[in-house]
Coordinates of C-alpha atoms and ligand atoms in Angstrom, one line a residue:
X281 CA 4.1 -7.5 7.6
X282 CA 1.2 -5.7 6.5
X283 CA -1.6 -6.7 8.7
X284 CA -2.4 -5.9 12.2
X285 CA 0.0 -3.0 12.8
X286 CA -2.4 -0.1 12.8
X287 CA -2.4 0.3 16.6
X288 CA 1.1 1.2 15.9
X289 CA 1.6 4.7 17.3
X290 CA 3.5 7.4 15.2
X291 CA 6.2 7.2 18.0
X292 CA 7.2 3.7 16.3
X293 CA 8.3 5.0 13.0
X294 CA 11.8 5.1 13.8
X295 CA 13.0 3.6 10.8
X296 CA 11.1 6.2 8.5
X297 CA 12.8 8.8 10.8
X298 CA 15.8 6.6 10.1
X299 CA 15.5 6.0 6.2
X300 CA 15.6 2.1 7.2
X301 CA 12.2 1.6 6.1
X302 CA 12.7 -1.9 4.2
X303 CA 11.3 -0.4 0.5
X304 CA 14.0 2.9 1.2
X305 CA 15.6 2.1 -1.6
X306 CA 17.8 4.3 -3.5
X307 CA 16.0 4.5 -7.2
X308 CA 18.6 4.2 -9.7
X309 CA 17.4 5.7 -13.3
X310 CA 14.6 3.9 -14.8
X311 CA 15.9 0.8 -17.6
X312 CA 14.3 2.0 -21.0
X313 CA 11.8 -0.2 -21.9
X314 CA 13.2 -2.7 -24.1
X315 CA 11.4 -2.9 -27.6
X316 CA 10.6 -5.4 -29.8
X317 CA 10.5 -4.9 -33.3
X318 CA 8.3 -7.9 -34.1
X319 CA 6.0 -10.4 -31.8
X320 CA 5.8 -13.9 -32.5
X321 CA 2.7 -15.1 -34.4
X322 CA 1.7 -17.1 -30.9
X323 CA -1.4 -16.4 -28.6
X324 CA 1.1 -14.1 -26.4
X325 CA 2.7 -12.4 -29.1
X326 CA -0.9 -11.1 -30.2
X327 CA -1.7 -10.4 -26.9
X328 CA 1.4 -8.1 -26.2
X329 CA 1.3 -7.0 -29.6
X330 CA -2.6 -5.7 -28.7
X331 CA -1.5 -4.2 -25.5
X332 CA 1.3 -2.2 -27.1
X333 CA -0.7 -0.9 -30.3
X334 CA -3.4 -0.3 -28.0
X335 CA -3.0 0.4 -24.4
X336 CA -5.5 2.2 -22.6
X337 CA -3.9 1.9 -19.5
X338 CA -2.9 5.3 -18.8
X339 CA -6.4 7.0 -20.1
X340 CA -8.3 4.6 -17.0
X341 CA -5.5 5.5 -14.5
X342 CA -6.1 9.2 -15.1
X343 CA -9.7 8.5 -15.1
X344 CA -10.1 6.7 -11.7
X345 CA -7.5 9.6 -10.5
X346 CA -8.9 13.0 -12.0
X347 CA -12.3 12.2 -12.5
X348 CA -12.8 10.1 -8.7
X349 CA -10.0 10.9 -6.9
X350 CA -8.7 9.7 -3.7
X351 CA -10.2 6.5 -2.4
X352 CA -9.9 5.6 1.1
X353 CA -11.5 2.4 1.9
X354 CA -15.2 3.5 3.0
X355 CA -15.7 6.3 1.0
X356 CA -18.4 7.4 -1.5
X357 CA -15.2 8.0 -3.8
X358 CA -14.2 4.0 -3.6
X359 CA -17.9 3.3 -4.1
X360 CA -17.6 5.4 -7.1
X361 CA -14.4 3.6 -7.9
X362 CA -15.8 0.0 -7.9
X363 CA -19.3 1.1 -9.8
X364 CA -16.9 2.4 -12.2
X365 CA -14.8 -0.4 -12.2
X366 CA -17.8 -3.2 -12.5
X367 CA -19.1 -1.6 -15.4
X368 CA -15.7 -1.7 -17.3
X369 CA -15.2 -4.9 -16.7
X370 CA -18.7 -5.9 -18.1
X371 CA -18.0 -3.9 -20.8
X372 CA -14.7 -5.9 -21.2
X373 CA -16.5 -9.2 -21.3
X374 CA -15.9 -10.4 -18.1
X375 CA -18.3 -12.2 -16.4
X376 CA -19.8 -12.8 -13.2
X377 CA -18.9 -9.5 -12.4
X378 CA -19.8 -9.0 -8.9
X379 CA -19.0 -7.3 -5.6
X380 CA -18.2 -9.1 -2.2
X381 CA -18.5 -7.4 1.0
X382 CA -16.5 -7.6 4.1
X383 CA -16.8 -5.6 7.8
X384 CA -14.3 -3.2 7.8
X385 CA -15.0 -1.0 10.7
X386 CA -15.4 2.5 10.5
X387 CA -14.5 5.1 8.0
X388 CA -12.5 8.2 7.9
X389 CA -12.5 11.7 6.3
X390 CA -10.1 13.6 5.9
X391 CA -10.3 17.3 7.4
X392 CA -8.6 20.4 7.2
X393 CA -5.2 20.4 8.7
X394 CA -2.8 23.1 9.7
X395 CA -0.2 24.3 11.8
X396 CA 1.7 27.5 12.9
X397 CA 4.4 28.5 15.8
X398 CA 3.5 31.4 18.1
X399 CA 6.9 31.7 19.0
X400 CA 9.9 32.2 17.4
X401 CA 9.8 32.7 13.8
X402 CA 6.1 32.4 13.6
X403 CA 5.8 30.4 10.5
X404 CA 3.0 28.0 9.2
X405 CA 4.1 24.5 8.1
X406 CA 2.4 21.6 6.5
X407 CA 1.0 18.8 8.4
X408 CA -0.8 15.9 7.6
X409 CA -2.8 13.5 10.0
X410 CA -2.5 10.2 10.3
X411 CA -5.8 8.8 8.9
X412 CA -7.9 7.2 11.6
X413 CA -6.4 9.2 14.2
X414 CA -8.7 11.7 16.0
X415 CA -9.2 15.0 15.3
X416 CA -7.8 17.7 17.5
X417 CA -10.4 19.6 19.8
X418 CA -11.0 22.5 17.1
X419 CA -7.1 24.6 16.9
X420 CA -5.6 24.2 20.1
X421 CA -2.3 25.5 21.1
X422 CA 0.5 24.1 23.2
X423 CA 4.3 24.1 23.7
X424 CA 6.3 21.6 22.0
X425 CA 8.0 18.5 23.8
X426 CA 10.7 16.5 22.4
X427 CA 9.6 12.9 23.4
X428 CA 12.4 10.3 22.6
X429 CA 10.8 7.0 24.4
X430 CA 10.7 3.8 22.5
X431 CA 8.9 2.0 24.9
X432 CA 6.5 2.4 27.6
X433 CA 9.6 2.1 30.4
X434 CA 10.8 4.8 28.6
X435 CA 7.7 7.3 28.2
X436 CA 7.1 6.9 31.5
X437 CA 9.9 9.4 32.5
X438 CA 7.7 11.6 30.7
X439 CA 4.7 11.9 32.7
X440 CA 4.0 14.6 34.8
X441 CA 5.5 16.8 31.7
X442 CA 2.6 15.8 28.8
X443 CA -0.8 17.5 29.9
X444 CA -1.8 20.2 27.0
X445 CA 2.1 19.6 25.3
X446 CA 2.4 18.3 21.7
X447 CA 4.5 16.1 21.2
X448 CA 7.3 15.6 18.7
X449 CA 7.7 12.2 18.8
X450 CA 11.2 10.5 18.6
X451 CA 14.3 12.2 17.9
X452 CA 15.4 10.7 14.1
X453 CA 19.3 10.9 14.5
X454 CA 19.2 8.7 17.7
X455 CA 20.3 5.5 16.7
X456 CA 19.7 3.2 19.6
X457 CA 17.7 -0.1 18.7
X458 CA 13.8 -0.1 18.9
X459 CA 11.5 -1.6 20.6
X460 CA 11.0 -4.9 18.7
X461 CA 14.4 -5.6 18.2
X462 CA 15.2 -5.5 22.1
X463 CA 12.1 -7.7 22.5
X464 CA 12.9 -10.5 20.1
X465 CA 10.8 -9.0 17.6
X466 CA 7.3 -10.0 19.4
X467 CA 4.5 -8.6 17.5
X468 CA 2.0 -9.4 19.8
X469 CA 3.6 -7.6 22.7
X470 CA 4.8 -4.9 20.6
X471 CA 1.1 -3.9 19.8
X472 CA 0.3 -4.2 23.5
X473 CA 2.8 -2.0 24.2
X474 CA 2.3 0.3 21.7
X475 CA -1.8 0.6 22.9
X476 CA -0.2 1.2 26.4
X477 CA 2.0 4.0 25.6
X478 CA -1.2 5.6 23.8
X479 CA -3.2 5.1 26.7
X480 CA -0.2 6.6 28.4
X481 CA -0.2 10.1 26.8
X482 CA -4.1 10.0 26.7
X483 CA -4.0 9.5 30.5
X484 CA -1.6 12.3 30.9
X485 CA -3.5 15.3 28.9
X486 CA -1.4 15.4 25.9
X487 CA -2.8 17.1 23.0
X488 CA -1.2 15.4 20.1
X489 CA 2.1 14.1 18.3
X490 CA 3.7 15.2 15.3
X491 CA 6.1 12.8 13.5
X492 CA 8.5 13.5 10.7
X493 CA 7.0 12.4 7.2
X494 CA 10.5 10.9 6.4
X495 CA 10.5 12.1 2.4
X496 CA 12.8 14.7 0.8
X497 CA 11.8 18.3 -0.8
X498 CA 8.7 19.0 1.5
X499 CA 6.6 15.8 1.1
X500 CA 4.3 14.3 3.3
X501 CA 2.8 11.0 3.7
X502 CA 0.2 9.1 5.4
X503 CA -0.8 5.8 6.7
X504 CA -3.5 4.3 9.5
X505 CA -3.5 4.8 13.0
X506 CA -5.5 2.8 15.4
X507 CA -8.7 3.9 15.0
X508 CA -11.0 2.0 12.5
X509 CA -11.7 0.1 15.9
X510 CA -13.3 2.1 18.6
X511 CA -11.7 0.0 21.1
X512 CA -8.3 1.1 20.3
X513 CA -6.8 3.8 22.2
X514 CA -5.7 6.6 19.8
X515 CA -4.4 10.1 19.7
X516 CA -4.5 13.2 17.0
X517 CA -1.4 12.4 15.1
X518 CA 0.2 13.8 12.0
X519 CA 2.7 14.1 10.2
X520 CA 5.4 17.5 9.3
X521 CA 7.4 17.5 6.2
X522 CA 11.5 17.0 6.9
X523 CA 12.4 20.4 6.7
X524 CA 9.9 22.1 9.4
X525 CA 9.8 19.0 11.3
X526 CA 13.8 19.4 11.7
X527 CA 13.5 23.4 12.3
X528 CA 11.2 22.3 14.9
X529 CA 13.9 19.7 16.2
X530 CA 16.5 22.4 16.0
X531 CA 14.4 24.9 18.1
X532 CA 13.3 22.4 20.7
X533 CA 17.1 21.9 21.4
X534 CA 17.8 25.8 21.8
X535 CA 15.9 25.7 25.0
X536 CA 13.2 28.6 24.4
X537 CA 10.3 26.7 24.8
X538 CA 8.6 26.1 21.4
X539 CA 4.5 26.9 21.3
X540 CA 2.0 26.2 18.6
X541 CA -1.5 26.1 17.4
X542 CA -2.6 22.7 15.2
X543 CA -6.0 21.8 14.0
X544 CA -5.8 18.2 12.7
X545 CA -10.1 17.9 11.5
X546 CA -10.3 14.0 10.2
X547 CA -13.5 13.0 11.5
X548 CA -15.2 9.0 11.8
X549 CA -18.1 7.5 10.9
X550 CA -21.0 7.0 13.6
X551 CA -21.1 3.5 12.7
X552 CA -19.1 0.7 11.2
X553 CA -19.3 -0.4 7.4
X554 CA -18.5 -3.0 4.9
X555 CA -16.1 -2.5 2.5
X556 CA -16.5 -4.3 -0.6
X557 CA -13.5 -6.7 -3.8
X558 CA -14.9 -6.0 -7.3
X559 CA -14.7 -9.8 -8.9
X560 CA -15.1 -10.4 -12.5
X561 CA -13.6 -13.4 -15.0
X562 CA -13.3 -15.3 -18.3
X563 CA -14.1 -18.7 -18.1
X564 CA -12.2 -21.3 -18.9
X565 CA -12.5 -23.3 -22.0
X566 CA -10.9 -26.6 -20.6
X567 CA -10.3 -26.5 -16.9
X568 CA -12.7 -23.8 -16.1
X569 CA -12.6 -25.2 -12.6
X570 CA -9.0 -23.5 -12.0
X571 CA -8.0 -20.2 -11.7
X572 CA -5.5 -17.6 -12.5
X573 CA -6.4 -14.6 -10.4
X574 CA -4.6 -11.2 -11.6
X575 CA -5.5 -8.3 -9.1
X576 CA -5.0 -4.9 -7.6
X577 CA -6.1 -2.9 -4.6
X578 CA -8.5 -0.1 -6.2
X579 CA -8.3 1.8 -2.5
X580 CA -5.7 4.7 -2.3
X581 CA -4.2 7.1 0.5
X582 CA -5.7 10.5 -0.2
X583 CA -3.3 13.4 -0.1
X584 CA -2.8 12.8 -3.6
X585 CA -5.0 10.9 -6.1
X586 CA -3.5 7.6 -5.8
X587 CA -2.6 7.3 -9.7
X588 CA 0.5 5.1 -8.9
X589 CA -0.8 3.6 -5.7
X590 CA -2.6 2.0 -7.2
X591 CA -4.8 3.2 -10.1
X592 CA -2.0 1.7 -12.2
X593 CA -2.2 -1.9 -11.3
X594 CA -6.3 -1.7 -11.3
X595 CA -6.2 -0.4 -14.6
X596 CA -3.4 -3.1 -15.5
X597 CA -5.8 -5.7 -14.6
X598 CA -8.5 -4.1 -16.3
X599 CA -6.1 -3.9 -19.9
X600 CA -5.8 -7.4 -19.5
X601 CA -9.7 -8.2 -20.0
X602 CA -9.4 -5.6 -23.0
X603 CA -6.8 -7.1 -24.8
X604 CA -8.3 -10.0 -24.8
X605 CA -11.2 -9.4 -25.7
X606 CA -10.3 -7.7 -28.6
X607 CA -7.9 -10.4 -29.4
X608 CA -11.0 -13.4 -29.1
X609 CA -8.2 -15.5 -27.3
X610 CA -9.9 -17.4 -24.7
X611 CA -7.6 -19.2 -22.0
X612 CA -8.0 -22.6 -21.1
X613 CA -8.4 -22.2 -17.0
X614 CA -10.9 -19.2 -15.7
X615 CA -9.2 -15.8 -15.3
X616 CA -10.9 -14.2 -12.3
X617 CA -9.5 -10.3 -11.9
X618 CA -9.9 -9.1 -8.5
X619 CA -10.2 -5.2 -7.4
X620 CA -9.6 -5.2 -3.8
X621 CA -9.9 -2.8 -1.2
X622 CA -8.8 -2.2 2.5
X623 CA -5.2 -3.1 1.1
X624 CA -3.7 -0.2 3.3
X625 CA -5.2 -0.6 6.2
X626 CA -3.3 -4.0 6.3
X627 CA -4.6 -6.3 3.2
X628 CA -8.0 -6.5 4.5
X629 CA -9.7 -7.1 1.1
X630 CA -7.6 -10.1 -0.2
X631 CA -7.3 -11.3 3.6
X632 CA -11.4 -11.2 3.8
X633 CA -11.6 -12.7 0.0
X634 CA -8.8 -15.6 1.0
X635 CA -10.6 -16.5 4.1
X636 CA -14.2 -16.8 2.4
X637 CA -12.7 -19.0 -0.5
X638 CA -11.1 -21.0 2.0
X639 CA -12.3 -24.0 0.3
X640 CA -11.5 -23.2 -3.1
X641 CA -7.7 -22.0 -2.8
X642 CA -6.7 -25.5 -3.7
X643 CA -7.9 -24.4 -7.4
X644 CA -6.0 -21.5 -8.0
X645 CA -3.5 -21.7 -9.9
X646 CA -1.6 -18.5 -9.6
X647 CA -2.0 -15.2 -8.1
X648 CA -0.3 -12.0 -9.8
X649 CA -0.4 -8.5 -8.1
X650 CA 0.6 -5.6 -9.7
X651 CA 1.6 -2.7 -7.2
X652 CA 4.8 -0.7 -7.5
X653 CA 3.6 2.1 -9.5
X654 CA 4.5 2.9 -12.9
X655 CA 8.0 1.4 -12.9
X656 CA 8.6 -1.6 -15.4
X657 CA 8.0 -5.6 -14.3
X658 CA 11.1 -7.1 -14.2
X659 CA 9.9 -10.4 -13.0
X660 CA 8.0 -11.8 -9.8
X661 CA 9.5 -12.6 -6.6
X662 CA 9.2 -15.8 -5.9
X663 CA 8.4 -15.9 -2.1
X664 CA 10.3 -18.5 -1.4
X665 CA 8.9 -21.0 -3.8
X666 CA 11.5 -22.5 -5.6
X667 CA 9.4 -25.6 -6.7
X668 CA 7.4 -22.9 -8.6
X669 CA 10.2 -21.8 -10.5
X670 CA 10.3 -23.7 -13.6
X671 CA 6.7 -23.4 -14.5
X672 CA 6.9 -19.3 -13.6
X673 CA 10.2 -19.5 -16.2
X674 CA 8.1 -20.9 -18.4
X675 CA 5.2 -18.8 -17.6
X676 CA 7.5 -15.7 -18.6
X677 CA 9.6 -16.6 -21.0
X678 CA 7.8 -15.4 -23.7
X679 CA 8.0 -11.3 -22.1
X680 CA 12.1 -12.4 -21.5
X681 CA 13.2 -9.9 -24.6
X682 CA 10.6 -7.1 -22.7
X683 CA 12.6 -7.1 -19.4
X684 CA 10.7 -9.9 -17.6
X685 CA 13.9 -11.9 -17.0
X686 CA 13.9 -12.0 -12.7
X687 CA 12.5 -14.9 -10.7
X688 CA 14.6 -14.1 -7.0
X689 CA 13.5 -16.6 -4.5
X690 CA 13.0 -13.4 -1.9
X691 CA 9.8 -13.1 -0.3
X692 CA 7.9 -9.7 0.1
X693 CA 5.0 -8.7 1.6
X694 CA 3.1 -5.2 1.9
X695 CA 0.6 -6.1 -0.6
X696 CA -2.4 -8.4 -1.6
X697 CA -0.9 -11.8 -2.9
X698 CA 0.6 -12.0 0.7
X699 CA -2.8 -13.2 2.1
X700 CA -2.8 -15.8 -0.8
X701 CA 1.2 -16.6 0.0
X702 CA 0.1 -17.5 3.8
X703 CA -2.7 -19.6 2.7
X704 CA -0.2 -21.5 1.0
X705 CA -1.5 -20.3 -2.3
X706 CA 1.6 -19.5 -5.3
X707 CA 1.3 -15.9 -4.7
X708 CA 3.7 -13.4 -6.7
X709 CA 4.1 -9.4 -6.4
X710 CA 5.4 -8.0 -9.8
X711 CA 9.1 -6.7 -9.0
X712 CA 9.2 -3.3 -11.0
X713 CA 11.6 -0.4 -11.5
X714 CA 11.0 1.5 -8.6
X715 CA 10.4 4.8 -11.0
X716 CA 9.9 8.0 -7.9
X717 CA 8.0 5.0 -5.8
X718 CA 9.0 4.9 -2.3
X719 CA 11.0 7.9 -2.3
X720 CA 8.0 10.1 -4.4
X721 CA 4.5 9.0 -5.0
X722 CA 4.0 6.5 -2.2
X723 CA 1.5 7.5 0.1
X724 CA 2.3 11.0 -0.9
X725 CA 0.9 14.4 -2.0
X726 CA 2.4 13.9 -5.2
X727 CA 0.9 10.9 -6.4
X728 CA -1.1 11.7 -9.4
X729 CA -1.1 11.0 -12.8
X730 CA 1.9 13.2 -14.0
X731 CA 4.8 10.7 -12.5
X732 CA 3.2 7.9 -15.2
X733 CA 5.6 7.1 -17.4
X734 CA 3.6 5.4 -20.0
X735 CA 6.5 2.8 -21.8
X736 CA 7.0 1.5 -18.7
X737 CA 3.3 1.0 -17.8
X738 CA 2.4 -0.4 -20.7
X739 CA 5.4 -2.9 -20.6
X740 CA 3.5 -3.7 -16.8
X741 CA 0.2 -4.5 -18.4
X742 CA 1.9 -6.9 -21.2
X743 CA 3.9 -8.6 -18.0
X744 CA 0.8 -9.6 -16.4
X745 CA -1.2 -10.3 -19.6
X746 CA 1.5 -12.2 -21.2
X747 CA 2.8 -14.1 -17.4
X748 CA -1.2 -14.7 -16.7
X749 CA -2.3 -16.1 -20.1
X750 CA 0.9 -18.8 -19.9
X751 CA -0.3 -20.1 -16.6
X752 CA -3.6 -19.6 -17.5
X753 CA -3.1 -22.3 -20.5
X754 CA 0.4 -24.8 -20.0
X755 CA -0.3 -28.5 -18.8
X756 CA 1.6 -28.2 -15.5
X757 CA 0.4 -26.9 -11.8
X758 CA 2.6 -24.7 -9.9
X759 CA 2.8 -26.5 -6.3
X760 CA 1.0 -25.0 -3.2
X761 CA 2.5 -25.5 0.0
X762 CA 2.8 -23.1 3.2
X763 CA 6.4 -21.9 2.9
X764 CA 8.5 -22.7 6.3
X765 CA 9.5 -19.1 7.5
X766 CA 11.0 -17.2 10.5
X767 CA 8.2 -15.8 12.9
X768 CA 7.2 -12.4 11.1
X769 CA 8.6 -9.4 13.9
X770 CA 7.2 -6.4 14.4
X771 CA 8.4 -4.1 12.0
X772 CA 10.9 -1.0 12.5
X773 CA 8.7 1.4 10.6
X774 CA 5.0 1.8 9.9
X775 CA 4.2 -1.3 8.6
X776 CA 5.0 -0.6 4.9
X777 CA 2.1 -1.5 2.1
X778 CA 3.0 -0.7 -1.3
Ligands
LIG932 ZN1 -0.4 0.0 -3.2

C-alpha cells in the first residue's frame, strides 16, 4: 500500500477530499492509561517497572524534534538525526552499531510557499507543496480552473483550456467512483495513467494544481510526488487548507473567473544520494543467531517537526536499549533495533534492509514497529497470521493489566514491518489509541512535541519492551509463511504511511 505510489498525481486524492482515507478514523477520547500498583518480581515486571520510574522517552522525542527538526529523507537534518541516534545507542550498550546505506534518489528542500487571489476578495491563503514536486517558475499568476477528471479520458476534455491556468484539482463533493475502482483496482496501470495525465497537463502549459489538504481548522499536510526520479513526469503541486480551498471552490462556481499569484520554491538535488537505517543490538546469550528486531522510521514530513511521526517510536526503540541496560537483563536471542529511513516515500528503508538480509530473514524471529504517534499500544495486528497468535498471546500477556489485550487477525500496511510481512517474515505494527493522529499531527503543521501525551507514551515503550523481551527469550518460534492475500489495488487516496 505504501510503496510505489509516488507518481500518484494530487488529482488522485479523492478519498482525502472524501474523508475515505482508510486511517480517517473518528478518534474517540484517549483510554487512561491503566496503572499498575505493583509489577511482578519477573524479568518483565523489572523491565516495565524501569520504563515507568524512568522513562526518557519524551526528553529524546523533544530532542530529535526541537533541537534537529524536520527530517526528510536526504537531508543534513536526518544525517544529524542518525549521528545523534548512533551515538545513543552506543551509549545505551548496543552493539554493532552501524549504518547501512541504500540509493534513494534525489533529495528535496523545502522552499517558501505562498499564495494570494487578485480578484475577488484578494486574500492570501496557506499552501503547502507536495514534496518532490517542482517548484513553480518564481510567483507566477494565472486564473483558476476547476478540473474534475479522474482519468486521462476524462482530462482530456480539458485540453485546449490548461496553458498558464492552475488548476484546482477534483471537485471533493463529487462522489462518482475513481479510477482504480472502475479498473479492477490495477496498480500497475493506474500509475501509468496517472504519469499520463501529468504528462497531459505538462504538455498543455498548465502552471500547477492545488489540492485540498483534507484536515479540519486550517491544517495542511504533505506527502511525495513523483519526483525523487527524474524520469517521472511531475508538476508544481500543493496543497490549500479546507477552508480557502473550499472559498476557492465556491468562487470558481460563481462564474467570475478566479486569478492568482503562487510561488511554490521546493528545489532538488543535482544528483542522486543514498539514504542510510541506523542498526544497533544486544546479543543474545543463547540463540544469538536469532533475532527480534524492534524499529522505527527516524525520517519525518517537514511542515512540523515530526515529534509524533515518528520521533516517538525512534525514541521508543531507543528506551528499550535503556531500560535494559540499566536493568543488566540480557535476552536470550539478539535484539537488533533498527532506525529506518525513506519510510514515507514508500518504506524504502526497511524494503532496502529486507532485500539485503534476504538470506537471513529465516532467523528473525519477530519484527515490532512502533508508529501511531503518542496514543497507547493496545496490542499488534496480526496481519493475518493466526498461527502466530498463541506465541504473540503469550508474548503479551504479561503488559495484559497495561492495556495490551488486542491481537485482531487484520492486516495493515503504511509502515515498515510491511516489507518484513511480504517477505513472509512475522511482522506486527503496534495498534495504538489514535490520540489527534490522522485527524491532527500526521503529516501536519502541527506535529510537534506539544500533542505528546506522556502516560500514554510511556505505556508504548513498556509495550514494545515488555512484547520484545518475551519473544526475545520463550522456547517457541512464531511461524513464517507468505500470507495468501487479494492482489493489493491502487489506493483511493495518497497512499497513506503512518
Ligand atoms: Zn510514520
Amino acid at each position: 500500500m505504501a510503496r510505489a505510489p509516488y507518481i500518484l498525481l494530487p488529482l488522485v486524492f479523492t478519498a482525502l477530499l472524501q474523508g475515505q482515507s482508510p486511517f480517517r478514523v473518528t478518534p474517540p477520547p484517549p483510554s487512561p492509561v491503566p496503572v499498575l500498583a505493583s509489577y511482578p518480581d519477573t524479568p518483565a515486571g523489572k523491565l516495565l517497572k524501569e520504563i515507568k520510574d524512568h522513562a526518557e522517552v519524551v526528553s529524546r522525542v523533544e530532542y530529535l524534534s526541537d533541537m534537529i527538526g524536520p527530517r526528510l529523507t536526504g537531508s543534513e537534518h536526518l544525517r544529524r538525526a542518525q549521528r545523534w541516534a548512533a551515538a545513543e545507542m552506543k551509549k545505551l550498550g548496543a552493539e554493532n552499531v552501524h549504518e547501512e546505506a541504500y540509493d534513494f534518489g534525489l533529495t528535496w528542500t523545502r522552499g517558501v510557499d505562498s499564495a494570494r487571489l487578485l480578484t475577488q476578495n484578494g486574500i492570501r491563503f496557506r499552501v503547502d507543496q507536495l514534496a518532490w514536486s517542482p517548484a513553480t517558475k518564481g510567483a507566477v499568476q494565472g486564473e483558476l480552473l476547476l478540473v474534475d477528471a479522474r482519468n486521462l479520458e476524462e482530462l482530456k476534455a480539458f485540453q485546449g483550456q490548461l496553458k498558464g491556468k492552475i488548476l484546482l484539482r477534483t471537485n471533493p463533493f463529487d462522489k462518482r467512483p475513481s479510477l482504480p475502482r472502475r479498473q479492477g483496482g490495477d496498480m500497475a496501470s493506474y500509475q501509468t495513467e496517472q504519469a499520463a495525465m501529468t504528462q497531459l497537463l505538462l504538455d498543455e502549459g498548465a502552471l500547477a494544481t492545488l489540492s485540498m489538504s483534507g484536515r479540519k481548522n486550517g491544517l495542511s499536510f504533505t506527502t511525495s510526488g513523483p519526483g525523487r526520479d527524474p524520469k517521472n513526469p511531475a508538476i508544481a503541486a500543493a496543497f490549500v487548507p479546507q477552508e480557502p480551498y473550499k472559498m476557492l471552490l465556491r468562487q470558481v462556481a460563481s462564474k467570475e473567473p478566479v486569478r492568482l499569484e503562487l510561488s511554490l520554491g521546493g528545489s532538488f538535488s543535482a544528483k542522486p544520494v543514498q539514504a542510510y537505517n541506523v542498526v544497533g543490538e544486544l546479543r543474545g546469550t543463547e540463540l544469538p543467531q536469532e533475532v527480534v528486531i524492534i524499529g522505527a522510521h527516524l525520517d519525518s514530513w517537514d511542515l512540523g517537526t515530526g515529534a509524533t511521526d515518528n520521533a516517538t517510536g525512534s525514541s521508543i526503540c531507543l528506551e528499550v536499549l535503556r531500560a535494559l541496560q540499566a536493568t543488566g537483563l540480557k535476552p536470550k536471542r539478539t535484539l537488533r533495533v533498527i532506525l529506518w529511513s525513506g519510510e514515507e516515500q514508500g518504506l524504502l528503508g526497511s524494503r532496502a534492509y529486507v532485500e539485503a538480509h534476504k538470506a537471513e530473514l529465516e532467523a528473525i524471529q519477530a519484527v515490532l514497529v512502533h508508529d501511531m504517534g503518542t496514543g497507547m499500544v493496545k496490542g499488534f495486528d496480526l496481519q493475518g497470521r493466526e498461527a502466530a497468535r498463541a506465541l504473540m498471546a503469550q508474548a503479551i500477556a504479561p503488559l495484559n493489566d497495561l492495556g495490551v489485550r488486542e491481537l485482531p487477525l487484520r492486516t495493515m500496511n503504511g509502515t515498515d514491518h510491511a516489507s518484513f510481512d511480504r517477505a513472509g517474515v512475522p511482522a506486527f505494527a503496534a495498534s495504538q489509541e489514535p490520540v489527534d493522529y490522522f485527524e491532527g499531527t500526521h503529516h501536519s503543521q502541527m506535529d510537534y512535541p506539544d500533542h505528546l501525551q506522556p502516560d500514554q507514551l510511556i505505556q508504548g515503550a513498556q509495550a514494545i519492551a515488555g512484547t520484545a523481551w518475551e519473544l526475545l527469550n520463550m522456547p517457541g518460534r512464531l511461524p513464517h509463511g507468505i500470507v495468501a492475500r487479494p492482489a493489493r489495488t491502487a489506493p483511493e487516496g495518497p497512499t497513506p504511511t503512518r
